[in-house]
Amino acid sequence: MNPTRGRTVAELVAAWWGDHRPGLWFEGRVLTRHEVAAGAAGRAALLADLLPPGAAPHIGVLLDNTPEFPMWLGAAALAGAAVAGINPTRRGAELARDILHTECRILVTDRTHLPLLADLDLPGVRLLRTDSEEYADLLTSYADAHPDACRATPSDRFLLYFTSGSTGAPKAAICSQGRLAAAGRSLADQFALGPDDVHYLCMPMFHGNAVIAGWAPALVSGAGVALRRRFSASGFLPDVRRYGVTYFTYVGRAIQYVLATEPSTEDRDHSLRLGFGTEAGAVDAAAFERRFGARLVEGYGSSEGGAAVQWSPGTPPGAVGRAAPGLVVLDQETRAECPPARFDGAGRLLNGDEAIGELVNRGPSPFEGYWRNPAAEAERRRDGWYWTGDLFYRDADGYLYFAGRTDDRLRVDGENLAAAMIENILARYEGAAAVAVYAVPDPVTGDQVMATIAGAFDALSFAEFLLSQPDLGTKMAPRFVRVVERMPVTATNKIHRAALRKEGFRCADPVWWRPPGECAYRRLTADDLEHAEGPPAPTRGPSPVRRQGLEPRTR
């Protein structure tokens, strides 16, 4: 079967009908493409009968990455319904809020997740437990269902996926069938994905990364899909070999976890050729390619679909890609376009204060809004443009560099800094398995730089490491360093920055700090807290460079 160019997800699912090649692998099970399409068709027919008349055609899916998840995605597409992926790390009232806010009339789940729903008040929500006899009996009645793609249109609402944020309740971004099909087609074309490829879905399918960047291009290209119930660093390479994986997606700290596994002489014995995702960082991407011989491509796309930056050959190291027409970096206050970045010979950004701004799409935007959240929608569409909420800077040749979220910006001694830039430098520290940089309040005004490092830390070697980094600006050195065994992450393996910021340096983990005017890091004690939070060093004292601890150590 040739790859399909369907305009809707329903057409892409229906195209698998009659194709008896292997299409889905999961824990020893193999389903043909036809079986996947038939399973989706049966569930679509069941869904049509179960949805109450007049209700929003929305279903919630509270599952790990099992075959039921993609089959219910296919079912929703065929039925013209929408799927809300429910985050299993949410609890209590917050979990209930996600389900009720998206008006899910049916919640598909299993025995594993039932304890999460205990004592929740979910009026009007019917539970379908995929591992129950009742569910099996229901599906038997629809075993002869045929996929009918004619019900769906490109504008049909298909995904309601929650965007993560540091404050407030998650927002449910809308993705239509047409937009998801187009996104899958774009990635399949960009990476020359075809029917002989196998896509590995190890990121959670309730998140947009796995569905948009992994499942959708597989449907478009006719590739097979290998599912991992939950991400496992130790299981990554064995799965790649077992299923003949050629392409995978990642997000957050997943690459660092894979790199932390024990190296082997057989690390290159596999079929993998490409990984696509975000937040691996240049250091880890290079280490992954050296060790496993497979290239990682860091991409950028806002969760809501309002802006994207595509990598292309010739993109400088550290850059995401060239700015497409309409993409600009704007000063958040003046709305003026930020000037191009200037670098010194060491690659240090010289004018970050003026060059770093918010990435804005002033051209046509595929952003389709948020479900029942007009205030958040208006915030995204200020001045008729799409504001991404992400910080970037642009070089003289038009290449864009990611600098973090808008709430990851730090203002130190009157200078604006971006957390992502500092993290890229600290990631070179030999003991660091993962790094997070964020702001803690300065005693007088602005911020102080704090870093959390997962891995091994030695105060002397870290201070000497900082001195040897030519692109570390005089305001960038962390005042505080928190050392953890494992970086706290969200369900999608992104660093849990909100929790780190909230705890600051008053946390249970050991914290090292560089008091103003001192050269070395030392353990932060209870007696130090008054100085850390109290009045700053006198104006007529050590220079700003000395207060940041960047001067050479006296031998």
Coordinates of C-alpha atoms in Angstrom, one line a residue:
M1 CA 0.0 0.0 0.0
N2 CA 1.3 3.5 -0.9
P3 CA 1.4 6.2 1.7
T4 CA -1.9 8.1 1.7
R5 CA -2.2 11.9 1.3
G6 CA -5.6 12.0 3.2
R7 CA -6.8 15.4 4.4
T8 CA -8.4 14.0 7.6
V9 CA -7.2 11.6 10.2
A10 CA -10.2 9.4 9.4
E11 CA -9.0 8.9 5.8
L12 CA -5.5 8.0 7.1
V13 CA -7.0 5.4 9.5
A14 CA -9.3 4.0 6.9
A15 CA -6.3 3.6 4.5
W16 CA -5.0 0.8 6.7
W17 CA -8.1 -1.3 6.0
G18 CA -7.2 -4.4 4.0
D19 CA -3.4 -4.1 4.7
H20 CA -2.3 -7.2 6.4
R21 CA 1.3 -6.3 7.0
P22 CA 2.4 -5.8 10.7
G23 CA 1.4 -2.4 11.9
L24 CA 1.5 -2.3 15.7
W25 CA 3.8 -4.0 18.2
F26 CA 3.3 -4.1 21.9
E27 CA 4.7 -6.4 24.6
G28 CA 4.9 -9.5 22.4
R29 CA 1.7 -8.8 20.5
V30 CA 1.6 -7.9 16.8
L31 CA -1.4 -6.4 15.1
T32 CA -1.7 -6.0 11.4
R33 CA -2.6 -2.6 9.9
H34 CA -6.0 -4.1 9.0
E35 CA -6.6 -5.2 12.6
V36 CA -5.8 -1.7 13.9
A37 CA -8.2 -0.2 11.4
A38 CA -10.9 -2.8 12.2
G39 CA -10.4 -2.2 15.9
A40 CA -10.9 1.6 15.4
A41 CA -14.0 1.0 13.3
G42 CA -15.6 -1.2 15.9
R43 CA -14.9 1.3 18.6
A44 CA -16.2 4.2 16.4
A45 CA -19.5 2.3 16.0
L46 CA -19.6 1.7 19.8
L47 CA -18.9 5.4 20.4
A48 CA -21.6 6.6 18.2
D49 CA -24.2 4.5 20.1
L50 CA -22.9 5.5 23.6
L51 CA -22.6 9.3 23.2
P52 CA -25.7 11.0 24.5
P53 CA -27.7 13.0 21.9
G54 CA -26.8 16.6 21.8
A55 CA -23.6 16.2 23.9
A56 CA -20.2 17.4 22.7
P57 CA -18.6 14.4 21.0
H58 CA -15.7 14.2 23.5
I59 CA -14.1 11.2 25.1
G60 CA -11.4 11.1 27.7
V61 CA -8.6 8.5 27.5
L62 CA -6.8 7.7 30.7
L63 CA -4.4 4.9 29.7
D64 CA -0.8 4.1 29.3
N65 CA 0.6 3.6 25.8
T66 CA -1.3 0.4 25.1
P67 CA -3.0 -0.6 21.7
E68 CA -6.3 0.7 23.1
F69 CA -4.9 4.3 22.9
P70 CA -4.2 4.5 19.2
M71 CA -7.3 2.5 18.4
W72 CA -9.5 5.0 20.3
L73 CA -7.8 7.8 18.5
G74 CA -8.7 6.1 15.3
A75 CA -12.2 5.5 16.5
A76 CA -12.7 9.2 17.4
A77 CA -11.5 10.2 14.0
L78 CA -13.9 7.9 12.2
A79 CA -16.8 9.0 14.4
G80 CA -16.0 12.7 14.1
A81 CA -15.3 12.9 17.8
A82 CA -12.5 14.5 19.9
V83 CA -10.1 12.8 22.3
A84 CA -8.9 14.5 25.5
G85 CA -5.7 12.7 26.7
I86 CA -6.0 12.6 30.5
N87 CA -2.7 13.0 32.5
P88 CA -2.4 10.2 35.0
T89 CA -0.1 12.2 37.3
R90 CA -3.0 14.6 38.1
R91 CA -4.9 13.9 41.3
G92 CA -8.2 14.5 43.0
A93 CA -10.0 17.7 42.1
E94 CA -7.5 18.6 39.5
L95 CA -8.0 15.3 37.7
A96 CA -11.8 15.7 37.9
R97 CA -11.5 19.2 36.6
D98 CA -9.6 18.1 33.5
I99 CA -12.3 15.5 32.7
L100 CA -15.3 17.8 33.3
H101 CA -13.7 20.8 31.7
T102 CA -13.3 19.0 28.4
E103 CA -16.9 17.7 28.7
C104 CA -15.9 14.1 28.3
R105 CA -19.1 12.0 28.3
I106 CA -17.1 8.7 28.1
L107 CA -13.8 8.0 29.9
V108 CA -11.8 5.1 28.6
T109 CA -9.5 3.6 31.3
D110 CA -8.4 0.3 32.8
R111 CA -7.9 -1.4 36.2
T112 CA -4.5 0.3 36.7
H113 CA -6.0 3.7 36.7
L114 CA -9.2 3.1 38.6
P115 CA -7.8 4.1 42.0
L116 CA -7.2 7.6 40.5
L117 CA -10.9 7.9 40.0
A118 CA -12.0 6.7 43.4
D119 CA -14.2 9.2 45.2
L120 CA -14.2 11.7 42.3
D121 CA -17.6 13.3 41.4
L122 CA -17.9 12.9 37.7
P123 CA -21.5 13.5 36.8
G124 CA -22.6 12.4 33.3
V125 CA -19.3 10.5 32.6
R126 CA -19.5 6.9 31.7
L127 CA -16.5 4.7 32.4
L128 CA -15.4 2.1 29.8
R129 CA -12.8 -0.2 31.4
T130 CA -10.8 -1.8 28.6
D131 CA -9.8 -4.9 30.6
S132 CA -13.4 -5.8 31.6
E133 CA -15.6 -8.6 30.3
E134 CA -18.4 -6.0 29.7
Y135 CA -16.1 -4.1 27.4
A136 CA -15.1 -7.2 25.5
D137 CA -18.8 -8.1 25.1
L138 CA -19.7 -4.6 23.8
L139 CA -17.0 -4.8 21.2
T140 CA -18.1 -8.2 20.0
S141 CA -21.4 -6.6 18.9
Y142 CA -19.5 -4.2 16.5
A143 CA -16.9 -6.7 15.1
D144 CA -18.3 -6.3 11.6
A145 CA -18.0 -2.5 11.6
H146 CA -16.3 -0.9 8.6
P147 CA -14.3 2.4 8.6
D148 CA -16.4 5.2 7.1
A149 CA -14.2 8.2 6.5
C150 CA -16.9 10.2 4.9
R151 CA -18.3 11.4 8.3
A152 CA -15.2 13.4 9.1
T153 CA -14.1 16.8 7.7
P154 CA -10.7 18.6 8.1
S155 CA -12.3 21.1 10.4
D156 CA -13.7 18.5 12.8
R157 CA -12.3 18.9 16.3
F158 CA -10.0 15.9 17.0
L159 CA -7.7 16.5 19.9
L160 CA -8.1 18.4 23.2
Y161 CA -4.6 18.2 24.6
F162 CA -3.6 20.0 27.8
T163 CA -0.7 22.3 27.7
S164 CA 1.6 22.5 30.7
G165 CA 2.2 25.7 32.5
S166 CA 3.8 26.9 35.6
T167 CA 0.7 28.6 37.0
G168 CA -3.1 28.1 36.6
A169 CA -5.1 25.2 35.4
P170 CA -3.9 23.5 32.2
K171 CA -5.5 24.8 29.0
A172 CA -7.0 22.4 26.5
A173 CA -5.6 23.3 23.1
I174 CA -7.8 22.3 20.1
C175 CA -6.4 20.4 17.1
S176 CA -8.6 19.6 14.2
Q177 CA -8.3 16.5 12.0
G178 CA -7.0 18.6 9.1
R179 CA -4.2 20.2 11.2
L180 CA -3.1 16.9 12.6
A181 CA -3.0 15.3 9.2
A182 CA -1.1 18.2 7.8
A183 CA 1.4 18.0 10.7
G184 CA 2.0 14.3 10.1
R185 CA 2.4 14.9 6.3
S186 CA 5.0 17.7 7.0
L187 CA 7.1 15.5 9.3
A188 CA 6.9 12.5 7.0
D189 CA 8.1 14.7 4.1
Q190 CA 10.8 16.4 6.1
F191 CA 12.4 13.2 7.3
A192 CA 11.5 11.0 4.3
L193 CA 9.5 8.6 6.4
G194 CA 7.9 5.7 4.6
P195 CA 6.0 2.4 4.9
D196 CA 9.2 0.5 5.8
D197 CA 9.9 2.6 8.9
V198 CA 8.9 1.7 12.4
H199 CA 8.0 4.6 14.8
Y200 CA 8.7 4.1 18.5
L201 CA 6.2 5.7 20.8
C202 CA 7.8 5.8 24.2
M203 CA 6.5 9.3 25.2
P204 CA 3.0 9.3 26.8
M205 CA 0.2 9.5 24.3
F206 CA -1.8 11.9 26.4
H207 CA 0.8 14.4 25.4
G208 CA 0.9 16.1 21.9
N209 CA 4.5 15.0 21.2
A210 CA 3.7 11.3 20.8
V211 CA 0.5 11.8 18.8
I212 CA 1.5 14.7 16.6
A213 CA 5.2 13.9 16.0
G214 CA 5.0 10.1 16.2
W215 CA 1.6 8.6 15.5
A216 CA 0.4 11.1 12.8
P217 CA 3.4 10.8 10.5
A218 CA 3.2 7.0 10.8
L219 CA -0.4 7.2 9.5
V220 CA 0.6 9.4 6.6
S221 CA 3.6 7.4 5.6
G222 CA 2.1 3.9 6.3
A223 CA 4.8 3.2 8.8
G224 CA 4.4 0.7 11.6
V225 CA 4.1 1.7 15.3
A226 CA 5.9 0.2 18.3
L227 CA 4.4 1.1 21.7
R228 CA 6.1 1.3 25.0
R229 CA 3.7 1.3 27.9
R230 CA 5.8 3.9 29.8
F231 CA 9.2 5.3 29.0
S232 CA 12.1 3.2 30.2
A233 CA 15.7 4.3 29.6
S234 CA 17.0 0.7 30.2
G235 CA 14.3 -0.6 27.8
F236 CA 15.0 1.9 25.1
L237 CA 17.7 0.1 23.1
P238 CA 16.3 -3.4 23.6
D239 CA 13.0 -2.2 22.2
V240 CA 14.7 -0.5 19.3
R241 CA 16.3 -3.8 18.4
R242 CA 13.3 -6.0 19.1
Y243 CA 10.9 -4.0 16.8
G244 CA 13.4 -2.7 14.2
V245 CA 12.7 0.9 15.2
T246 CA 14.0 3.5 12.7
Y247 CA 12.4 6.7 14.1
F248 CA 11.4 7.9 17.6
T249 CA 10.3 11.1 19.3
Y250 CA 11.4 12.4 22.6
V251 CA 10.8 15.4 25.0
G252 CA 12.4 16.7 28.2
R253 CA 15.1 14.6 29.9
A254 CA 14.5 11.3 28.0
I255 CA 17.8 11.5 26.1
Q256 CA 19.8 12.2 29.2
Y257 CA 18.3 9.1 30.9
V258 CA 19.2 7.0 27.9
L259 CA 22.8 8.4 27.9
A260 CA 23.0 7.5 31.6
T261 CA 22.6 3.8 30.9
E262 CA 25.7 1.6 30.9
P263 CA 27.6 1.9 27.6
S264 CA 28.2 -1.3 25.5
T265 CA 30.2 -2.3 22.5
E266 CA 26.9 -3.2 20.9
D267 CA 25.4 0.3 21.3
R268 CA 25.4 0.8 17.5
D269 CA 23.9 -2.6 16.7
H270 CA 20.4 -1.4 15.8
S271 CA 18.3 0.0 12.9
L272 CA 17.6 3.4 14.5
R273 CA 18.4 6.4 12.2
L274 CA 16.6 9.4 13.6
G275 CA 15.1 10.9 16.7
F276 CA 13.0 14.1 16.7
G277 CA 12.0 16.1 19.7
T278 CA 12.9 19.0 22.0
E279 CA 15.0 19.8 25.0
A280 CA 17.8 17.3 24.5
G281 CA 20.3 20.2 24.1
A282 CA 23.3 20.3 21.8
V283 CA 25.7 18.6 24.2
D284 CA 23.4 15.5 24.7
A285 CA 22.4 15.4 21.0
A286 CA 26.1 15.2 20.0
A287 CA 26.8 12.5 22.7
F288 CA 23.8 10.5 21.5
E289 CA 25.0 10.5 17.9
R290 CA 28.6 9.6 19.0
R291 CA 27.4 6.7 21.1
F292 CA 24.5 5.3 19.1
G293 CA 25.2 6.5 15.6
A294 CA 21.7 8.0 15.2
R295 CA 21.0 11.7 14.6
L296 CA 18.8 13.8 16.8
V297 CA 16.9 16.7 15.3
E298 CA 15.8 19.3 17.7
G299 CA 12.7 21.0 16.5
Y300 CA 10.5 23.8 17.8
G301 CA 6.7 23.9 17.6
S302 CA 4.4 25.6 20.0
S303 CA 2.0 23.1 21.7
E304 CA -0.9 25.0 20.3
G305 CA 0.4 24.9 16.7
G306 CA 0.6 28.6 16.3
A307 CA 4.3 28.7 15.3
A308 CA 7.0 26.3 14.2
V309 CA 10.7 26.5 13.3
Q310 CA 12.1 23.8 11.0
W311 CA 15.7 22.7 11.1
S312 CA 17.5 22.6 7.7
P313 CA 21.0 21.8 6.5
G314 CA 23.4 24.6 7.3
T315 CA 21.7 25.5 10.6
P316 CA 24.4 26.7 13.0
P317 CA 25.1 24.7 16.1
G318 CA 22.8 25.7 18.9
A319 CA 20.2 27.2 16.5
V320 CA 16.8 25.7 16.0
G321 CA 16.4 26.8 12.4
R322 CA 15.8 29.8 10.1
A323 CA 12.8 32.1 10.8
A324 CA 10.0 31.5 8.3
P325 CA 8.1 34.4 6.9
G326 CA 6.1 36.1 9.6
L327 CA 8.1 34.8 12.6
V328 CA 9.8 37.6 14.5
V329 CA 11.3 38.2 17.9
L330 CA 9.6 41.1 19.6
D331 CA 10.2 43.1 22.7
Q332 CA 7.3 42.2 25.0
E333 CA 6.8 45.8 26.2
T334 CA 7.4 47.9 23.1
R335 CA 6.2 45.4 20.5
A336 CA 9.2 46.4 18.5
E337 CA 11.4 43.8 16.7
C338 CA 14.5 42.9 18.7
P339 CA 17.9 43.6 17.0
P340 CA 20.0 40.7 15.8
A341 CA 22.2 39.0 18.3
R342 CA 25.9 39.8 18.4
F343 CA 28.5 37.3 19.5
D344 CA 32.1 37.6 20.5
G345 CA 34.8 35.2 19.3
A346 CA 33.9 32.7 22.0
G347 CA 30.3 32.6 20.9
R348 CA 29.1 34.6 23.9
L349 CA 25.9 36.6 23.3
L350 CA 26.9 40.2 23.8
N351 CA 23.5 42.0 23.6
G352 CA 21.1 39.5 25.2
D353 CA 19.3 42.3 27.0
E354 CA 18.1 43.8 23.7
A355 CA 18.3 40.7 21.4
I356 CA 16.2 38.3 23.5
G357 CA 12.4 38.6 23.1
E358 CA 9.3 36.6 22.6
L359 CA 8.8 34.7 19.4
V360 CA 5.7 35.9 17.6
N361 CA 4.0 34.8 14.4
R362 CA 2.7 37.8 12.6
G363 CA 1.7 35.7 9.6
P364 CA -1.2 33.2 9.2
S365 CA -1.4 31.0 12.2
P366 CA -2.9 27.5 12.5
F367 CA -3.7 28.0 16.2
E368 CA -7.3 26.8 16.7
G369 CA -7.9 28.1 20.1
Y370 CA -8.5 26.7 23.6
W371 CA -11.6 24.8 24.7
R372 CA -13.8 27.1 26.8
N373 CA -11.0 29.5 27.7
P374 CA -11.5 32.8 25.8
A375 CA -9.2 34.8 28.2
A376 CA -6.2 32.5 27.5
E377 CA -7.1 32.6 23.8
A378 CA -7.1 36.3 23.7
E379 CA -3.7 36.4 25.5
R380 CA -2.2 34.2 22.7
R381 CA -3.8 36.4 19.9
R382 CA -2.7 39.8 21.1
D383 CA -2.6 42.5 18.4
G384 CA -3.9 39.9 15.9
W385 CA -0.7 37.9 16.1
Y386 CA 0.2 34.6 17.8
W387 CA 2.4 35.1 20.8
T388 CA 4.2 31.8 21.6
G389 CA 5.2 32.5 25.2
D390 CA 8.8 31.4 24.3
L391 CA 12.0 33.4 24.3
F392 CA 14.3 33.5 21.3
Y393 CA 17.0 35.5 19.8
R394 CA 17.9 35.8 16.1
D395 CA 21.3 36.1 14.4
A396 CA 22.2 38.3 11.5
D397 CA 21.4 35.5 9.0
G398 CA 17.9 34.9 10.4
Y399 CA 18.6 31.8 12.4
L400 CA 16.6 31.5 15.6
Y401 CA 18.0 30.3 19.0
F402 CA 15.7 29.1 21.8
A403 CA 16.2 30.9 25.1
G404 CA 13.5 29.4 27.3
R405 CA 10.0 30.2 28.4
T406 CA 9.0 33.7 29.1
D407 CA 8.8 32.8 32.8
D408 CA 12.3 31.4 32.6
R409 CA 13.7 34.9 32.1
L410 CA 16.0 36.2 34.8
R411 CA 16.9 39.8 35.5
V412 CA 20.3 40.0 37.3
D413 CA 21.8 43.4 38.1
G414 CA 19.6 45.1 35.6
E415 CA 20.5 42.6 32.8
N416 CA 18.0 40.2 31.2
L417 CA 19.2 36.6 31.0
A418 CA 17.6 33.5 29.6
A419 CA 17.7 30.3 31.6
A420 CA 18.2 28.1 28.5
M421 CA 21.4 29.8 27.6
I422 CA 22.9 29.2 31.0
E423 CA 21.7 25.6 31.1
N424 CA 23.5 24.9 27.8
I425 CA 26.7 26.0 29.3
L426 CA 26.3 24.2 32.7
A427 CA 25.4 21.0 30.8
R428 CA 29.1 20.8 29.8
Y429 CA 30.0 20.2 33.5
E430 CA 31.3 16.6 33.6
G431 CA 29.3 15.6 36.7
A432 CA 26.0 16.9 35.4
A433 CA 23.4 14.3 34.2
A434 CA 20.8 17.1 34.1
V435 CA 20.7 20.8 34.7
A436 CA 17.9 23.3 35.4
V437 CA 18.4 27.1 35.8
Y438 CA 15.8 29.4 37.3
A439 CA 15.4 32.6 39.2
V440 CA 15.2 33.2 43.0
P441 CA 14.5 36.6 44.4
D442 CA 17.4 39.0 45.0
P443 CA 17.4 40.7 48.4
V444 CA 17.0 44.2 46.9
T445 CA 15.7 43.9 43.3
G446 CA 15.5 41.5 40.4
D447 CA 16.8 37.9 40.5
Q448 CA 19.6 35.7 41.5
V449 CA 20.6 32.7 39.4
M450 CA 20.0 29.3 40.9
A451 CA 20.8 26.0 39.3
T452 CA 19.8 22.4 40.2
I453 CA 22.3 19.8 39.1
A454 CA 21.4 16.1 39.0
G455 CA 24.6 13.9 39.3
A456 CA 28.0 14.4 40.8
F457 CA 29.0 17.8 42.1
D458 CA 32.3 19.0 43.6
A459 CA 32.5 22.6 44.6
L460 CA 36.1 23.2 43.6
S461 CA 35.8 21.5 40.2
F462 CA 32.6 23.3 39.5
A463 CA 34.0 26.7 40.3
E464 CA 37.0 26.0 38.1
F465 CA 34.7 24.7 35.3
L466 CA 32.9 28.0 35.4
L467 CA 36.1 29.9 35.0
S468 CA 37.0 27.9 31.9
Q469 CA 33.8 28.6 30.0
P470 CA 34.5 31.5 27.5
D471 CA 30.8 32.1 26.8
L472 CA 29.7 32.4 30.4
G473 CA 28.7 36.0 30.9
T474 CA 29.6 37.8 34.1
K475 CA 26.0 37.7 35.4
M476 CA 25.4 34.1 34.5
A477 CA 27.2 32.1 37.2
P478 CA 24.8 30.5 39.6
R479 CA 24.7 32.1 43.1
F480 CA 23.0 28.8 44.4
V481 CA 23.5 25.2 43.3
R482 CA 21.1 22.6 44.5
V483 CA 22.4 19.0 44.1
V484 CA 19.9 16.1 43.5
E485 CA 20.2 12.5 42.7
R486 CA 17.5 12.7 40.1
M487 CA 15.9 15.8 38.5
P488 CA 12.2 16.3 39.4
V489 CA 10.2 16.0 36.2
T490 CA 6.6 16.1 35.0
A491 CA 4.8 13.2 33.4
T492 CA 6.2 14.1 30.1
N493 CA 9.8 14.1 31.4
K494 CA 10.1 17.9 31.3
I495 CA 11.9 19.5 34.2
H496 CA 9.4 20.5 36.9
R497 CA 10.6 24.1 37.0
A498 CA 7.6 25.4 38.9
A499 CA 8.4 23.1 41.9
L500 CA 12.0 24.1 41.8
R501 CA 11.3 27.8 41.7
K502 CA 8.8 27.4 44.5
E503 CA 11.2 25.6 46.8
G504 CA 14.2 27.9 46.0
F505 CA 17.2 27.3 48.2
R506 CA 15.0 26.4 51.2
C507 CA 14.8 22.7 50.3
A508 CA 15.7 19.3 51.7
D509 CA 18.5 18.7 49.2
P510 CA 22.1 20.1 49.8
V511 CA 22.6 23.6 48.4
W512 CA 25.9 25.2 47.7
W513 CA 26.3 28.9 47.3
R514 CA 28.8 31.7 46.5
P515 CA 28.3 34.5 49.0
P516 CA 28.9 38.0 47.5
G517 CA 32.5 38.8 47.5
E518 CA 33.7 35.3 48.0
C519 CA 35.6 33.2 45.4
A520 CA 34.4 29.6 46.2
Y521 CA 31.2 27.7 46.7
R522 CA 30.4 26.4 50.1
R523 CA 27.5 24.5 51.7
L524 CA 24.5 26.7 52.6
T525 CA 23.8 26.5 56.3
A526 CA 20.9 27.7 58.4
D527 CA 23.1 30.6 59.6
D528 CA 23.7 31.5 55.9
L529 CA 20.1 32.0 55.1
E530 CA 19.9 35.4 56.7
H531 CA 22.8 36.5 54.5
A532 CA 21.3 34.8 51.4
E533 CA 18.0 36.6 51.8
G534 CA 19.2 39.7 53.7
P535 CA 20.9 42.9 52.7
P536 CA 23.3 42.7 49.7
A537 CA 26.9 43.5 49.8
P538 CA 27.7 47.3 50.1
T539 CA 27.8 49.3 47.0
R540 CA 31.5 50.3 47.6
G541 CA 32.7 46.7 47.8
P542 CA 33.7 44.0 45.4
S543 CA 33.0 44.6 41.7
P544 CA 30.0 43.0 40.1
V545 CA 32.3 40.5 38.5
R546 CA 33.8 39.6 41.9
R547 CA 30.3 39.4 43.5
Q548 CA 29.4 36.8 40.9
G549 CA 32.5 34.8 41.8
L550 CA 34.1 34.8 38.3
E551 CA 37.6 36.0 39.3
P552 CA 40.4 33.4 39.2
R553 CA 41.0 31.5 42.4
T554 CA 43.9 32.7 44.5
R555 CA 46.5 29.8 44.7

